[in-house]
Tab-separated table of C-alpha atoms in Angstrom:
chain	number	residue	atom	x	y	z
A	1	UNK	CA	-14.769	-28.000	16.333
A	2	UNK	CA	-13.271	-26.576	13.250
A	3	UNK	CA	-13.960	-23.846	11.183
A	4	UNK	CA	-13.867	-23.224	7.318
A	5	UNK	CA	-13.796	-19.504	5.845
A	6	UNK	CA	-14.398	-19.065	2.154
A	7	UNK	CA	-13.693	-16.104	0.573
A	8	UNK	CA	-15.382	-15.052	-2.680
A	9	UNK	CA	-13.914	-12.214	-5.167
A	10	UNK	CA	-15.826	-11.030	-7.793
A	11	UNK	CA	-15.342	-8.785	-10.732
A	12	UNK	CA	-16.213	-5.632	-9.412
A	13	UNK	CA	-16.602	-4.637	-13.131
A	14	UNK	CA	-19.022	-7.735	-14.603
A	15	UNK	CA	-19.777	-9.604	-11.300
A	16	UNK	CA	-17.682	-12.798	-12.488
A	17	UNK	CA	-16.635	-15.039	-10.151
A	18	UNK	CA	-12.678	-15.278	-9.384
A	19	UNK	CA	-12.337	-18.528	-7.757
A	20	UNK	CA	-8.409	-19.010	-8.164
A	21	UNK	CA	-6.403	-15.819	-6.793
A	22	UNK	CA	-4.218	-16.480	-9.742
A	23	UNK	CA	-6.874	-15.285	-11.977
A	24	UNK	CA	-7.986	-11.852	-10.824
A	25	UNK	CA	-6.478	-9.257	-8.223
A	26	UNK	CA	-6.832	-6.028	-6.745
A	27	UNK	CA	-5.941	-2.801	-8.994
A	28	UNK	CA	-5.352	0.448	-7.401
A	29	UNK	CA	-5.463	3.904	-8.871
A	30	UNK	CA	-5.604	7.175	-8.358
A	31	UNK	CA	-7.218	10.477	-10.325
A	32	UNK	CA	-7.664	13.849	-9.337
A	33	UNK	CA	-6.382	13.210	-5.166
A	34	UNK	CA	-8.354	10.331	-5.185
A	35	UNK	CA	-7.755	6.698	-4.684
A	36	UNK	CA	-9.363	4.122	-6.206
A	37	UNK	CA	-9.296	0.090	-5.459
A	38	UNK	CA	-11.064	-2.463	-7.780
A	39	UNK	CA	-11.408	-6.424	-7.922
A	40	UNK	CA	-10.975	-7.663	-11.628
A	41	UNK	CA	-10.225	-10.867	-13.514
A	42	UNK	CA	-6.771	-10.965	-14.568
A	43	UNK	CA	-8.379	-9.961	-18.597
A	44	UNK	CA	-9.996	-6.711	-17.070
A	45	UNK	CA	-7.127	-5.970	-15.072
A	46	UNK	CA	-4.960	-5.968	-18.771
A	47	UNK	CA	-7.338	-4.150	-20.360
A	48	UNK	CA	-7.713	-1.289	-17.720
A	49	UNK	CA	-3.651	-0.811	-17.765
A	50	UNK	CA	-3.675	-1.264	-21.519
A	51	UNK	CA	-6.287	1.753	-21.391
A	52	UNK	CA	-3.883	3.842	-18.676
A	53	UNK	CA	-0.525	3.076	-20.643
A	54	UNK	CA	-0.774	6.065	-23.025
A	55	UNK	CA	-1.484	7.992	-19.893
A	56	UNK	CA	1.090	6.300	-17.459
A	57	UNK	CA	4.176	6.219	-20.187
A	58	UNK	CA	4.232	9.888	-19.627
A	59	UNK	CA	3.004	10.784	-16.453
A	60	UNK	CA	5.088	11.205	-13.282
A	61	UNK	CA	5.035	8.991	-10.487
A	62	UNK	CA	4.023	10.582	-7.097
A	63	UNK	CA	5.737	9.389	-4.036
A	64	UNK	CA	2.845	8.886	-0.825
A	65	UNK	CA	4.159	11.802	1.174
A	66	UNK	CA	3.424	14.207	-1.970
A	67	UNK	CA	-0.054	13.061	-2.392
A	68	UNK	CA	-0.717	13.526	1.908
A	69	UNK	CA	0.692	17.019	1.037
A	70	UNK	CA	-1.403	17.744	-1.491
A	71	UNK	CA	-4.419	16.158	0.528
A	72	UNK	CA	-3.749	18.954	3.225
A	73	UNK	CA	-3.108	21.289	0.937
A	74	UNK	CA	-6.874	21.025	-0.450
A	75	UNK	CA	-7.978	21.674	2.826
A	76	UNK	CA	-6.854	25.568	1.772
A	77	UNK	CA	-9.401	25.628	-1.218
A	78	UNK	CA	-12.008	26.358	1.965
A	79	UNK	CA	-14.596	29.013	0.849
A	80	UNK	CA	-14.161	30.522	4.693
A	81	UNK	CA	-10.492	31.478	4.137
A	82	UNK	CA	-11.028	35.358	4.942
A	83	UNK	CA	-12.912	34.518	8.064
A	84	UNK	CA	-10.544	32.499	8.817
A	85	UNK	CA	-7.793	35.262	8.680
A	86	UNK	CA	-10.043	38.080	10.169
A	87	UNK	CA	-10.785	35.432	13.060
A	88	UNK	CA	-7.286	34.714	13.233
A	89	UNK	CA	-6.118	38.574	13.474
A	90	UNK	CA	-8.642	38.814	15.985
A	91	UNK	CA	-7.526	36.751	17.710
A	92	UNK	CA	-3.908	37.327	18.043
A	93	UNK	CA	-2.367	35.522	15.789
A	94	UNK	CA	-0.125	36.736	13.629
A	95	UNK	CA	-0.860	35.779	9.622
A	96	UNK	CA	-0.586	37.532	6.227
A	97	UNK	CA	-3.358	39.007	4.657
A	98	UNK	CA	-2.393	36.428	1.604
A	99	UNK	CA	-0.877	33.198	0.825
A	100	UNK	CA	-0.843	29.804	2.699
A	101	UNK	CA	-2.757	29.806	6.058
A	102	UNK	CA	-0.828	28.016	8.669
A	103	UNK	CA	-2.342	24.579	9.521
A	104	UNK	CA	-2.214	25.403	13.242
A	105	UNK	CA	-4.526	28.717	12.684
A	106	UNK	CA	-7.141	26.726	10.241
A	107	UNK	CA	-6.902	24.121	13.418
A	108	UNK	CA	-7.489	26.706	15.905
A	109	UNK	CA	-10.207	28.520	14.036
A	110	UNK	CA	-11.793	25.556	13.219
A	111	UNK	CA	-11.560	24.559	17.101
A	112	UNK	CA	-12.854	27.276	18.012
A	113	UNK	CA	-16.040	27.419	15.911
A	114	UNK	CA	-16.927	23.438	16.512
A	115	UNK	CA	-17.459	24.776	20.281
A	116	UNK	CA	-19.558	27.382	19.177
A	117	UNK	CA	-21.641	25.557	17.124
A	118	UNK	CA	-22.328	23.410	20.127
A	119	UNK	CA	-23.368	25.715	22.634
């Protein structure tokens, strides 16, 4: 017995059909933390980098490792960051009243209150 998988990409943009690889692929971006992947014809694909170039020609590029940084990093913007400290003092650990909470506390802490919440 044999088997026969087709495959068909379409335009995530206008539905069209991509039947040869060779005319569409896969663009990925990223805005604001983040990413993005869409299928286009090899037309839309041009036009969306044509769109980015003004952008792009002067922008930095971000190595991977930055943008996981950053990721965690967000993880700060928590509205809970003062309990977080007063549960933290608390509880013996030793952290500043300001600046960057130490992943290991906002682990603990947040530990700590996902076996409270189900008791």
């Amino acid at each position: 017995m044999a088997r026969k998988l087709i495959e068909h990409i379409y335009d995530d943009l206008d539905g069209t059909l991509i039947s040869d690889p060779s005319e569409g692929r896969t663009v990925t971006f990223a805005i604001d933390g983040t990413s993005y992947a869409i299928d286009l014809t090899a037309a839309q694909a041009e036009e969306l980098e044509e769109g980015l170039r003004p952008f792009t020609r002067v922008a930095r590029a971000v190595k991977s490792s930055q943008s996981k940084r950053r990721t965690s990093d967000t993880r700060q913007g928590r509205s809970d960051l003062e309990a977080i400290r007063k549960w933290a003092r608390d509880n013996d650990y030793d952290i500043y009243a300001r600046g960057r909470i130490p992943a290991a506390v906002v682990e603990a802490y947040d530990n700590a209150h996902e076996r409270e919440s189900r008791a």
